[in-house]
Amino acid sequence: MLPADEQAIFNLPHVVRTIEAGTYILREADFPEMCGVLVSGFAYRQKITGEGSRQILAINIPGEAVDFQNLFLDVADHRVQMLTRGEVAFVPRTAMVALCKSSDSVMHAVVTKVLAESSIFREWITNVGRRDARSRAAHLLCELAVRLTAHGLAEEYGFQLPMTQELLADALGLTSVHVNRMLKSLEADGYITRTKRHVRFPDWERMRSIADFNERYLHLDDRRATAG
Amino acid sequence: MLPADEQAIFNLPHVVRTIEAGTYILREADFPEMCGVLVSGFAYRQKITGEGSRQILAINIPGEAVDFQNLFLDVADHRVQMLTRGEVAFVPRTAMVALCKSSDSVMHAVVTKVLAESSIFREWITNVGRRDARSRAAHLLCELAVRLTAHGLAEEYGFQLPMTQELLADALGLTSVHVNRMLKSLEADGYITRTKRHVRFPDWERMRSIADFNERYLHLDDRRATAG
DNA sequence: CGTACGTTTGATCTTTCTCAATAATGGTGG
DNA sequence: CCACCATTATTGAGAAAGATCAAACGTACG
């Protein structure tokens, strides 16, 4: 996103609110009136199945807009909830849509963000569908590390995990017990180091390999299409 | 999508080609030069993990555009392959992007399609991550039935399954052996009826319930946002 | 009519879940 | 600062879902 576009969005009418961990920003079946942008703190997207189990669909990190996925749809198909306490800037949806229509550049930026998140959804399907528990957990750790680093929120090869093992489990389609075992196993084999919730990768290439992680799907520096 | 928008896309320069089952329309790591629209036949999106197993990410049915997901990104992060023989209309990507920029209405339609497919990705994460094998298989059958019906490609409560059990398995994160057992189980319990690859639902509500299927995520008739 | 591909079935093995208990951690009020 | 409570992390044992391996059966099609 170009600085000018960020500024344009920032210039829209908005309110910034501090929101506690666990609070919903968007509920399923809501007609979303507001478009939220995470100023600080983490959020996550989730769905609950009829059986009552939860699947986490995405982790949103500070700086990300959480409602672009619903901007042009009527009914929210999932919920967005704060993972940690944080500040959210709410822009009226109509104002956001109007800005998109008036500025090619903003529209382009919004669509690009949406497509990049879409690509992450695809990778998650693959992760949950086809990787074994250990690689799957490792893959998520890699993704978070790379995305946080790209936003300047992680130091070299290490980061503060913003979630419990229970949350990790719901993101990975596993149980928390099994996530615990996989983390221990990754640690025992020297792939990661843990201090409380801080995770480090002593050997990034080795970790990357066991996680079957290739950051291409994050589209972190796709630029060419911008010219198109 | 409004008829006028469809017409506008149709008026772009394009070539229609008949493509055999199994042929790639888009390769991973390609810079997509063309934007394909399925005139007839089915396609699917897939990824291959480092271990060599395949995950199918989406089934595209006749009438759907398969490359909107890449329209504004530089590098394809997955592959699109023909599931059956069919005709694909290829529009130069630059022409498609230019049309989007010149017509709010087309851009809106494209973004809506992208968001709706994104929503399907989220449901698939949930399906693979949190539903047991039988419900998971049932859910996919329901989704295909509803989408095909919405496009006028299925009769009441029944449709022709365009894929082998092997393909189903790769879409569901299961093995084909287990998919076979789940289909048999669904059949034995009266949820479905099969004649070759034709599937019927004797009691749609009962099927819907065991599949934990709610079509909201398909966003088939979201209209309100169009006005926004 | 034989070959290739897809489906079905059985037997066994592995991964992951479930249940249950214990230990560690963080935050809170006194 | 300390005791207490709630949450989170860890560990073990047994159960279950799904994978793997192997083979037989069908069916379409050249």
Short mmCIF file of C-alpha atoms (C1' of nucleotides) in Angstrom, two decimals:
data_model
loop_
_atom_site.label_atom_id
_atom_site.label_comp_id
_atom_site.label_asym_id
_atom_site.label_seq_id
_atom_site.Cartn_x
_atom_site.Cartn_y
_atom_site.Cartn_z
CA MET A 1 0.00 0.00 0.00
CA LEU A 2 1.35 3.40 -0.99
CA PRO A 3 1.80 6.01 1.73
CA ALA A 4 -0.67 8.28 -0.08
CA ASP A 5 -3.32 5.57 0.05
CA GLU A 6 -2.71 4.97 3.72
CA GLN A 7 -3.07 8.67 4.29
CA ALA A 8 -6.31 8.76 2.33
CA ILE A 9 -7.76 6.01 4.48
CA PHE A 10 -6.46 7.68 7.60
CA ASN A 11 -8.21 10.89 6.56
CA LEU A 12 -11.59 9.19 6.49
CA PRO A 13 -13.85 9.78 9.48
CA HIS A 14 -13.04 7.17 12.09
CA VAL A 15 -12.99 6.39 15.77
CA VAL A 16 -10.20 4.57 17.53
CA ARG A 17 -11.26 2.35 20.40
CA THR A 18 -9.28 0.27 22.82
CA ILE A 19 -10.74 -3.20 22.92
CA GLU A 20 -10.15 -5.99 25.40
CA ALA A 21 -8.92 -9.44 24.49
CA GLY A 22 -11.79 -11.73 23.58
CA THR A 23 -14.16 -9.00 22.43
CA TYR A 24 -15.85 -9.48 19.08
CA ILE A 25 -15.17 -6.93 16.38
CA LEU A 26 -17.46 -8.60 13.90
CA ARG A 27 -20.13 -11.21 14.42
CA GLU A 28 -21.30 -13.86 12.02
CA ALA A 29 -24.53 -12.96 10.21
CA ASP A 30 -23.97 -9.27 10.96
CA PHE A 31 -24.27 -6.74 8.25
CA PRO A 32 -20.92 -5.06 8.76
CA GLU A 33 -21.43 -1.30 9.17
CA MET A 34 -17.88 -0.53 10.11
CA CYS A 35 -14.55 -1.45 8.64
CA GLY A 36 -11.94 -2.06 11.33
CA VAL A 37 -8.21 -1.54 11.09
CA LEU A 38 -5.93 -2.91 13.82
CA VAL A 39 -3.82 -0.07 15.17
CA SER A 40 -2.28 -2.24 17.86
CA GLY A 41 -2.89 -5.72 19.20
CA PHE A 42 -3.81 -8.96 17.46
CA ALA A 43 -7.13 -10.33 16.26
CA TYR A 44 -8.29 -13.58 14.72
CA ARG A 45 -11.02 -14.83 12.43
CA GLN A 46 -12.98 -17.86 13.51
CA LYS A 47 -15.93 -20.09 12.79
CA ILE A 48 -17.79 -22.44 15.10
CA THR A 49 -19.11 -25.70 13.67
CA GLY A 50 -22.49 -27.13 14.47
CA GLU A 51 -20.73 -29.55 16.83
CA GLY A 52 -19.38 -26.59 18.73
CA SER A 53 -15.74 -26.83 17.84
CA ARG A 54 -13.87 -23.78 16.75
CA GLN A 55 -11.68 -23.25 13.73
CA ILE A 56 -9.44 -20.25 13.56
CA LEU A 57 -9.15 -19.01 9.99
CA ALA A 58 -6.57 -16.29 10.25
CA ILE A 59 -4.45 -14.35 12.67
CA ASN A 60 -4.43 -10.61 12.03
CA ILE A 61 -1.43 -8.65 13.18
CA PRO A 62 -1.10 -4.96 14.05
CA GLY A 63 -1.54 -2.72 11.06
CA GLU A 64 -3.86 -5.02 9.17
CA ALA A 65 -7.42 -4.21 8.18
CA VAL A 66 -9.74 -6.89 9.42
CA ASP A 67 -12.88 -6.12 7.46
CA PHE A 68 -11.81 -5.83 3.86
CA GLN A 69 -12.99 -9.42 3.51
CA ASN A 70 -16.54 -8.22 4.07
CA LEU A 71 -16.42 -4.82 2.47
CA PHE A 72 -18.51 -5.78 -0.53
CA LEU A 73 -20.53 -8.62 0.92
CA ASP A 74 -23.79 -8.33 2.79
CA VAL A 75 -23.49 -10.85 5.53
CA ALA A 76 -20.46 -11.74 7.61
CA ASP A 77 -19.72 -15.44 7.26
CA HIS A 78 -17.31 -15.61 10.20
CA ARG A 79 -16.42 -13.77 13.37
CA VAL A 80 -13.50 -11.54 14.15
CA GLN A 81 -12.36 -11.40 17.73
CA MET A 82 -9.54 -9.65 19.57
CA LEU A 83 -6.72 -12.01 20.46
CA THR A 84 -5.02 -9.50 22.71
CA ARG A 85 -6.08 -6.13 23.98
CA GLY A 86 -5.54 -3.50 21.32
CA GLU A 87 -6.72 -0.41 19.51
CA VAL A 88 -8.97 -0.63 16.49
CA ALA A 89 -9.78 2.23 14.13
CA PHE A 90 -13.33 1.94 12.83
CA VAL A 91 -14.15 3.58 9.51
CA PRO A 92 -17.76 3.64 8.32
CA ARG A 93 -18.05 1.07 5.61
CA THR A 94 -19.82 3.46 3.26
CA ALA A 95 -16.96 5.93 3.52
CA MET A 96 -14.45 3.20 2.83
CA VAL A 97 -16.40 1.94 -0.18
CA ALA A 98 -16.79 5.48 -1.48
CA LEU A 99 -13.05 6.07 -1.21
CA CYS A 100 -12.41 2.85 -3.11
CA LYS A 101 -14.68 4.00 -5.88
CA SER A 102 -13.11 7.42 -6.12
CA SER A 103 -9.50 6.28 -6.02
CA ASP A 104 -8.16 3.60 -8.33
CA SER A 105 -5.07 3.47 -6.26
CA VAL A 106 -6.89 2.79 -2.99
CA MET A 107 -9.13 0.23 -4.64
CA HIS A 108 -6.07 -1.46 -6.03
CA ALA A 109 -4.43 -1.54 -2.62
CA VAL A 110 -7.53 -2.95 -0.98
CA VAL A 111 -7.97 -5.64 -3.61
CA THR A 112 -4.33 -6.61 -3.34
CA LYS A 113 -4.64 -7.01 0.42
CA VAL A 114 -7.75 -9.10 -0.01
CA LEU A 115 -6.07 -11.33 -2.58
CA ALA A 116 -2.99 -11.78 -0.45
CA GLU A 117 -5.11 -12.83 2.52
CA SER A 118 -7.02 -15.14 0.22
CA SER A 119 -3.74 -16.75 -0.71
CA ILE A 120 -3.04 -17.32 2.98
CA PHE A 121 -6.41 -19.04 3.32
CA ARG A 122 -5.39 -21.39 0.53
CA GLU A 123 -2.14 -22.20 2.22
CA TRP A 124 -4.01 -22.91 5.44
CA ILE A 125 -6.29 -25.38 3.66
CA THR A 126 -3.15 -27.13 2.48
CA ASN A 127 -1.56 -26.97 5.89
CA VAL A 128 -4.54 -28.42 7.70
CA GLY A 129 -5.42 -30.88 4.95
CA ARG A 130 -2.09 -32.35 4.02
CA ARG A 131 0.69 -31.74 6.52
CA ASP A 132 1.23 -33.85 9.60
CA ALA A 133 0.83 -32.27 13.00
CA ARG A 134 4.44 -31.35 13.55
CA SER A 135 5.05 -29.74 10.17
CA ARG A 136 1.71 -28.06 10.43
CA ALA A 137 2.57 -26.41 13.72
CA ALA A 138 6.01 -25.49 12.43
CA HIS A 139 4.47 -23.96 9.32
CA LEU A 140 2.23 -21.67 11.34
CA LEU A 141 5.18 -20.54 13.45
CA CYS A 142 7.12 -19.73 10.29
CA GLU A 143 4.24 -17.79 8.83
CA LEU A 144 3.78 -15.69 11.93
CA ALA A 145 7.50 -15.03 12.19
CA VAL A 146 7.78 -13.88 8.59
CA ARG A 147 4.68 -11.71 8.67
CA LEU A 148 5.68 -10.09 11.95
CA THR A 149 9.17 -9.47 10.63
CA ALA A 150 7.75 -7.88 7.50
CA HIS A 151 5.85 -5.46 9.74
CA GLY A 152 8.90 -4.82 11.89
CA LEU A 153 7.34 -6.62 14.83
CA ALA A 154 9.87 -9.41 15.33
CA GLU A 155 13.59 -9.54 15.89
CA GLU A 156 15.81 -11.75 13.78
CA TYR A 157 14.51 -15.33 13.76
CA GLY A 158 12.42 -14.88 16.87
CA PHE A 159 9.12 -13.47 17.99
CA GLN A 160 6.61 -13.29 20.78
CA LEU A 161 3.82 -15.78 20.13
CA PRO A 162 0.59 -13.90 20.79
CA MET A 163 -1.52 -16.99 21.46
CA THR A 164 -2.06 -19.90 23.82
CA GLN A 165 -1.60 -23.51 22.75
CA GLU A 166 -5.36 -23.82 22.80
CA LEU A 167 -5.62 -21.10 20.16
CA LEU A 168 -2.81 -22.65 18.16
CA ALA A 169 -4.74 -25.92 18.26
CA ASP A 170 -7.87 -24.31 16.89
CA ALA A 171 -5.85 -22.69 14.14
CA LEU A 172 -4.23 -26.00 13.24
CA GLY A 173 -7.19 -28.33 13.47
CA LEU A 174 -5.55 -30.20 16.36
CA THR A 175 -6.10 -30.54 20.09
CA SER A 176 -4.12 -28.42 22.50
CA VAL A 177 -2.62 -31.55 24.04
CA HIS A 178 -1.23 -32.58 20.72
CA VAL A 179 0.01 -29.08 19.93
CA ASN A 180 1.90 -29.17 23.18
CA ARG A 181 3.54 -32.44 22.22
CA MET A 182 4.47 -31.14 18.79
CA LEU A 183 6.02 -27.99 20.23
CA LYS A 184 7.99 -30.10 22.68
CA SER A 185 9.07 -32.32 19.85
CA LEU A 186 10.18 -29.37 17.72
CA GLU A 187 12.07 -28.07 20.72
CA ALA A 188 13.63 -31.43 21.53
CA ASP A 189 14.91 -31.75 17.99
CA GLY A 190 16.38 -28.27 18.02
CA TYR A 191 14.04 -26.65 15.52
CA ILE A 192 12.81 -24.07 17.98
CA THR A 193 13.73 -22.61 21.33
CA ARG A 194 11.06 -21.38 23.72
CA THR A 195 11.16 -18.98 26.64
CA LYS A 196 7.62 -18.52 27.91
CA ARG A 197 5.81 -17.57 24.71
CA HIS A 198 8.85 -16.32 22.96
CA VAL A 199 9.87 -18.55 20.07
CA ARG A 200 13.23 -18.55 18.32
CA PHE A 201 14.57 -20.46 15.38
CA PRO A 202 18.21 -21.43 15.92
CA ASP A 203 18.47 -22.57 12.31
CA TRP A 204 15.95 -20.89 10.08
CA GLU A 205 16.72 -22.94 6.98
CA ARG A 206 16.30 -26.16 8.87
CA MET A 207 13.01 -24.95 10.35
CA ARG A 208 11.81 -23.74 6.99
CA SER A 209 12.51 -27.13 5.57
CA ILE A 210 10.73 -29.20 8.20
CA ALA A 211 7.78 -26.80 8.04
CA ASP A 212 7.67 -27.09 4.26
CA PHE A 213 7.47 -23.32 4.32
CA ASN A 214 7.83 -21.15 1.25
CA GLU A 215 6.86 -17.55 1.77
CA ARG A 216 5.79 -16.99 -1.80
CA TYR A 217 2.15 -17.35 -0.81
CA LEU A 218 2.41 -14.32 1.46
CA HIS A 219 2.93 -12.08 -1.58
CA LEU A 220 5.00 -9.75 0.55
CA ASP A 221 6.67 -7.96 -2.28
CA ASP A 222 4.46 -8.37 -5.28
CA ARG A 223 4.90 -5.11 -7.08
CA ARG A 224 4.76 -5.77 -10.77
CA ALA A 225 0.99 -6.09 -10.90
CA THR A 226 0.63 -2.61 -9.45
CA ALA A 227 1.71 -1.24 -12.79
CA GLY A 228 -0.83 -3.31 -14.73
CA MET B 1 -22.80 -9.89 -11.77
CA LEU B 2 -25.01 -7.64 -13.88
CA PRO B 3 -25.69 -8.64 -17.48
CA ALA B 4 -24.08 -5.41 -18.65
CA ASP B 5 -20.86 -6.30 -16.82
CA GLU B 6 -20.84 -9.76 -18.26
CA GLN B 7 -21.29 -8.24 -21.69
CA ALA B 8 -18.45 -5.81 -21.08
CA ILE B 9 -16.13 -8.68 -20.17
CA PHE B 10 -17.36 -10.67 -23.11
CA ASN B 11 -16.55 -7.76 -25.40
CA LEU B 12 -12.90 -7.79 -24.38
CA PRO B 13 -10.48 -9.41 -26.80
CA HIS B 14 -10.31 -13.10 -26.00
CA VAL B 15 -9.70 -16.54 -27.38
CA VAL B 16 -11.74 -19.59 -26.52
CA ARG B 17 -9.84 -22.84 -26.43
CA THR B 18 -10.97 -26.39 -25.80
CA ILE B 19 -8.75 -27.93 -23.19
CA GLU B 20 -8.34 -31.56 -22.19
CA ALA B 21 -8.87 -32.88 -18.68
CA GLY B 22 -5.68 -32.66 -16.66
CA THR B 23 -4.18 -29.73 -18.56
CA TYR B 24 -2.85 -26.84 -16.52
CA ILE B 25 -4.44 -23.45 -17.05
CA LEU B 26 -2.18 -21.73 -14.57
CA ARG B 27 1.07 -22.89 -13.04
CA GLU B 28 2.49 -22.03 -9.67
CA ALA B 29 5.18 -19.34 -9.84
CA ASP B 30 3.87 -18.18 -13.21
CA PHE B 31 3.24 -14.57 -13.83
CA PRO B 32 -0.32 -14.87 -15.07
CA GLU B 33 -0.63 -13.14 -18.44
CA MET B 34 -4.13 -14.32 -19.15
CA CYS B 35 -7.30 -14.37 -17.18
CA GLY B 36 -9.32 -17.51 -17.85
CA VAL B 37 -13.08 -17.92 -17.69
CA LEU B 38 -14.61 -21.40 -17.78
CA VAL B 39 -17.12 -21.53 -20.61
CA SER B 40 -17.77 -25.22 -20.12
CA GLY B 41 -16.21 -27.99 -18.06
CA PHE B 42 -14.80 -28.03 -14.56
CA ALA B 43 -11.44 -26.97 -13.18
CA TYR B 44 -9.76 -27.13 -9.80
CA ARG B 45 -7.14 -25.26 -7.85
CA GLN B 46 -4.41 -27.26 -6.17
CA LYS B 47 -1.14 -27.16 -4.31
CA ILE B 48 1.48 -29.84 -3.89
CA THR B 49 3.31 -30.04 -0.58
CA GLY B 50 7.01 -30.68 -0.26
CA GLU B 51 6.18 -34.27 0.65
CA GLY B 52 4.42 -34.63 -2.68
CA SER B 53 0.85 -34.85 -1.51
CA ARG B 54 -1.78 -32.81 -3.21
CA GLN B 55 -4.40 -30.54 -1.69
CA ILE B 56 -7.27 -29.35 -3.80
CA LEU B 57 -8.28 -25.85 -2.81
CA ALA B 58 -11.37 -25.24 -4.87
CA ILE B 59 -13.55 -26.71 -7.55
CA ASN B 60 -14.51 -24.27 -10.27
CA ILE B 61 -17.70 -24.89 -12.14
CA PRO B 62 -18.75 -23.77 -15.63
CA GLY B 63 -19.25 -20.04 -15.88
CA GLU B 64 -16.71 -19.14 -13.22
CA ALA B 65 -13.59 -17.07 -13.78
CA VAL B 66 -10.58 -18.95 -12.54
CA ASP B 67 -7.98 -16.22 -12.47
CA PHE B 68 -9.53 -13.35 -10.60
CA GLN B 69 -7.61 -14.64 -7.60
CA ASN B 70 -4.40 -13.66 -9.34
CA LEU B 71 -5.51 -10.61 -11.23
CA PHE B 72 -3.65 -8.15 -9.05
CA LEU B 73 -0.86 -10.36 -7.76
CA ASP B 74 2.47 -10.98 -9.44
CA VAL B 75 3.09 -14.62 -8.84
CA ALA B 76 0.63 -17.49 -8.88
CA ASP B 77 0.74 -19.29 -5.55
CA HIS B 78 -1.16 -22.36 -6.74
CA ARG B 79 -2.06 -24.22 -9.90
CA VAL B 80 -5.28 -24.39 -11.81
CA GLN B 81 -5.94 -27.54 -13.77
CA MET B 82 -8.84 -28.79 -15.88
CA LEU B 83 -10.91 -31.39 -14.07
CA THR B 84 -12.83 -32.34 -17.18
CA ARG B 85 -12.42 -31.39 -20.79
CA GLY B 86 -13.90 -27.97 -21.40
CA GLU B 87 -13.69 -24.60 -23.09
CA VAL B 88 -11.86 -21.71 -21.53
CA ALA B 89 -12.04 -18.10 -22.66
CA PHE B 90 -8.72 -16.35 -22.15
CA VAL B 91 -8.73 -12.58 -21.75
CA PRO B 92 -5.41 -10.73 -21.59
CA ARG B 93 -4.89 -9.76 -18.02
CA THR B 94 -4.04 -6.17 -18.88
CA ALA B 95 -7.34 -5.79 -20.73
CA MET B 96 -9.22 -7.20 -17.79
CA VAL B 97 -7.45 -4.92 -15.33
CA ALA B 98 -8.05 -1.93 -17.59
CA LEU B 99 -11.76 -2.72 -17.75
CA CYS B 100 -11.88 -2.97 -13.96
CA LYS B 101 -10.30 0.44 -13.67
CA SER B 102 -12.65 2.03 -16.15
CA SER B 103 -15.85 0.52 -14.83
CA ASP B 104 -16.82 0.72 -11.17
CA SER B 105 -19.49 -1.77 -11.84
CA VAL B 106 -17.17 -4.40 -13.31
CA MET B 107 -14.62 -3.84 -10.57
CA HIS B 108 -17.35 -4.27 -8.02
CA ALA B 109 -18.49 -7.50 -9.63
CA VAL B 110 -14.95 -8.87 -9.77
CA VAL B 111 -14.24 -7.99 -6.15
CA THR B 112 -17.50 -9.56 -5.05
CA LYS B 113 -16.62 -12.79 -6.85
CA VAL B 114 -13.19 -12.78 -5.27
CA LEU B 115 -14.62 -12.20 -1.80
CA ALA B 116 -17.21 -14.91 -2.23
CA GLU B 117 -14.55 -17.41 -3.26
CA SER B 118 -12.47 -16.27 -0.34
CA SER B 119 -15.37 -17.11 1.91
CA ILE B 120 -15.45 -20.58 0.43
CA PHE B 121 -11.76 -20.99 1.24
CA ARG B 122 -12.55 -20.13 4.85
CA GLU B 123 -15.29 -22.71 4.98
CA TRP B 124 -12.93 -25.29 3.56
CA ILE B 125 -10.39 -24.57 6.28
CA THR B 126 -13.16 -25.23 8.78
CA ASN B 127 -14.29 -28.32 6.96
CA VAL B 128 -10.86 -29.88 6.79
CA GLY B 129 -9.80 -28.68 10.22
CA ARG B 130 -12.80 -29.44 12.36
CA ARG B 131 -15.30 -31.82 10.81
CA ASP B 132 -14.94 -35.59 10.92
CA ALA B 133 -14.49 -37.48 7.68
CA ARG B 134 -18.13 -38.29 7.08
CA SER B 135 -19.51 -34.80 7.69
CA ARG B 136 -16.63 -33.39 5.74
CA ALA B 137 -17.43 -35.44 2.68
CA ALA B 138 -21.12 -34.69 3.06
CA HIS B 139 -20.36 -30.99 3.31
CA LEU B 140 -18.48 -30.95 0.04
CA LEU B 141 -21.32 -32.78 -1.69
CA CYS B 142 -23.77 -30.22 -0.37
CA GLU B 143 -21.63 -27.34 -1.52
CA LEU B 144 -21.28 -28.70 -5.02
CA ALA B 145 -24.98 -29.43 -5.25
CA VAL B 146 -25.97 -25.92 -4.17
CA ARG B 147 -23.46 -24.17 -6.39
CA LEU B 148 -24.39 -26.26 -9.40
CA THR B 149 -28.06 -25.65 -8.76
CA ALA B 150 -27.45 -21.92 -8.51
CA HIS B 151 -25.89 -22.07 -11.97
CA GLY B 152 -28.70 -24.21 -13.31
CA LEU B 153 -26.42 -27.21 -13.65
CA ALA B 154 -28.15 -29.65 -11.33
CA GLU B 155 -31.63 -31.04 -11.06
CA GLU B 156 -33.53 -30.96 -7.80
CA TYR B 157 -31.46 -32.50 -5.01
CA GLY B 158 -29.16 -34.34 -7.34
CA PHE B 159 -26.15 -33.77 -9.55
CA GLN B 160 -23.42 -35.40 -11.53
CA LEU B 161 -20.23 -35.51 -9.47
CA PRO B 162 -17.46 -34.34 -11.79
CA MET B 163 -14.64 -36.01 -9.89
CA THR B 164 -13.15 -39.34 -8.85
CA GLN B 165 -12.90 -40.42 -5.24
CA GLU B 166 -9.19 -39.76 -5.46
CA LEU B 167 -9.91 -36.12 -6.28
CA LEU B 168 -12.52 -35.92 -3.55
CA ALA B 169 -9.91 -37.26 -1.14
CA ASP B 170 -7.43 -34.56 -2.10
CA ALA B 171 -10.11 -31.92 -1.67
CA LEU B 172 -11.01 -33.27 1.76
CA GLY B 173 -7.60 -34.00 3.18
CA LEU B 174 -8.38 -37.72 3.35
CA THR B 175 -7.29 -40.85 1.50
CA SER B 176 -9.38 -42.18 -1.34
CA VAL B 177 -9.93 -45.42 0.58
CA HIS B 178 -11.46 -43.52 3.44
CA VAL B 179 -13.54 -41.35 1.14
CA ASN B 180 -14.94 -44.52 -0.36
CA ARG B 181 -15.91 -45.79 3.07
CA MET B 182 -17.53 -42.51 3.99
CA LEU B 183 -19.57 -42.42 0.80
CA LYS B 184 -20.69 -45.97 1.41
CA SER B 185 -21.58 -45.05 4.96
CA LEU B 186 -23.59 -42.02 3.83
CA GLU B 187 -25.32 -44.24 1.33
CA ALA B 188 -25.98 -47.02 3.85
CA ASP B 189 -27.58 -44.55 6.22
CA GLY B 190 -29.79 -43.12 3.52
CA TYR B 191 -28.20 -39.69 3.27
CA ILE B 192 -27.30 -40.10 -0.37
CA THR B 193 -28.09 -42.31 -3.31
CA ARG B 194 -25.48 -43.03 -5.97
CA THR B 195 -25.76 -44.21 -9.54
CA LYS B 196 -22.29 -44.20 -11.06
CA ARG B 197 -21.14 -40.66 -10.30
CA HIS B 198 -24.61 -39.28 -9.97
CA VAL B 199 -25.45 -38.29 -6.41
CA ARG B 200 -28.91 -37.62 -5.05
CA PHE B 201 -30.15 -36.50 -1.66
CA PRO B 202 -33.38 -38.28 -0.73
CA ASP B 203 -33.83 -35.96 2.24
CA TRP B 204 -32.08 -32.67 1.78
CA GLU B 205 -32.73 -31.35 5.26
CA ARG B 206 -31.35 -34.48 6.84
CA MET B 207 -28.28 -34.32 4.61
CA ARG B 208 -27.80 -30.65 5.33
CA SER B 209 -27.88 -31.39 9.00
CA ILE B 210 -25.35 -34.21 9.02
CA ALA B 211 -23.08 -32.16 6.77
CA ASP B 212 -23.39 -29.16 9.10
CA PHE B 213 -24.05 -27.23 5.93
CA ASN B 214 -25.29 -23.66 5.88
CA GLU B 215 -25.10 -22.00 2.52
CA ARG B 216 -24.65 -18.52 3.90
CA TYR B 217 -20.92 -18.68 3.21
CA LEU B 218 -21.59 -19.04 -0.52
CA HIS B 219 -23.01 -15.49 -0.62
CA LEU B 220 -25.26 -16.50 -3.45
CA ASP B 221 -27.66 -13.64 -3.15
CA ASP B 222 -25.82 -10.85 -1.41
CA ARG B 223 -27.26 -7.79 -3.04
CA ARG B 224 -27.43 -5.04 -0.49
CA ALA B 225 -23.73 -4.22 -0.65
CA THR B 226 -24.05 -3.48 -4.35
CA ALA B 227 -25.81 -0.28 -3.47
CA GLY B 228 -23.10 0.75 -1.00
"C1'" DC C 1 -10.89 -59.00 -25.30
"C1'" DG C 2 -7.26 -56.89 -22.87
"C1'" DT C 3 -5.56 -52.83 -20.53
"C1'" DA C 4 -5.96 -48.85 -17.66
"C1'" DC C 5 -8.33 -46.61 -14.42
"C1'" DG C 6 -11.54 -46.27 -10.74
"C1'" DT C 7 -14.08 -48.49 -6.92
"C1'" DT C 8 -14.61 -51.58 -3.17
"C1'" DT C 9 -13.14 -54.42 0.67
"C1'" DG C 10 -10.24 -56.48 4.46
"C1'" DA C 11 -6.45 -56.45 7.78
"C1'" DT C 12 -3.22 -53.99 10.24
"C1'" DC C 13 -0.67 -49.93 11.76
"C1'" DT C 14 -0.13 -44.90 13.20
"C1'" DT C 15 -1.45 -40.63 14.32
"C1'" DT C 16 -4.13 -38.03 16.87
"C1'" DC C 17 -7.82 -37.65 20.31
"C1'" DT C 18 -9.83 -38.25 24.86
"C1'" DC C 19 -9.72 -38.39 29.61
"C1'" DA C 20 -7.43 -37.37 33.65
"C1'" DA C 21 -4.17 -35.59 36.61
"C1'" DT C 22 -0.31 -32.57 37.90
"C1'" DA C 23 2.65 -28.50 37.47
"C1'" DA C 24 3.65 -23.90 36.24
"C1'" DT C 25 2.37 -19.07 35.48
"C1'" DG C 26 0.20 -14.61 35.86
"C1'" DG C 27 -2.72 -11.58 37.96
"C1'" DT C 28 -5.37 -9.91 42.12
"C1'" DG C 29 -6.64 -8.45 46.63
"C1'" DG C 30 -5.00 -7.91 51.17
"C1'" DC D 1 5.36 -8.64 49.20
"C1'" DC D 2 2.53 -12.86 49.79
"C1'" DA D 3 -1.33 -16.19 49.42
"C1'" DC D 4 -4.84 -17.49 46.36
"C1'" DC D 5 -7.22 -18.37 42.09
"C1'" DA D 6 -7.80 -18.97 37.31
"C1'" DT D 7 -5.66 -20.00 33.30
"C1'" DT D 8 -2.24 -22.33 30.70
"C1'" DA D 9 1.21 -25.90 30.03
"C1'" DT D 10 2.72 -30.60 30.58
"C1'" DT D 11 2.51 -35.56 31.00
"C1'" DG D 12 0.60 -40.39 30.91
"C1'" DA D 13 -2.52 -44.13 29.48
"C1'" DG D 14 -5.92 -45.91 26.65
"C1'" DA D 15 -9.30 -45.32 22.69
"C1'" DA D 16 -10.56 -44.06 18.11
"C1'" DA D 17 -10.28 -42.15 13.56
"C1'" DG D 18 -8.04 -42.43 9.63
"C1'" DA D 19 -3.87 -44.15 6.97
"C1'" DT D 20 -1.46 -47.83 4.74
"C1'" DC D 21 -0.93 -52.02 2.30
"C1'" DA D 22 -2.77 -55.37 -0.53
"C1'" DA D 23 -5.96 -57.47 -3.36
"C1'" DA D 24 -10.22 -58.13 -5.97
"C1'" DC D 25 -13.73 -56.32 -8.71
"C1'" DG D 26 -15.97 -53.21 -12.35
"C1'" DT D 27 -16.20 -50.60 -16.23
"C1'" DA D 28 -14.92 -47.92 -20.26
"C1'" DC D 29 -12.66 -47.85 -24.23
"C1'" DG D 30 -9.34 -48.68 -27.89
#
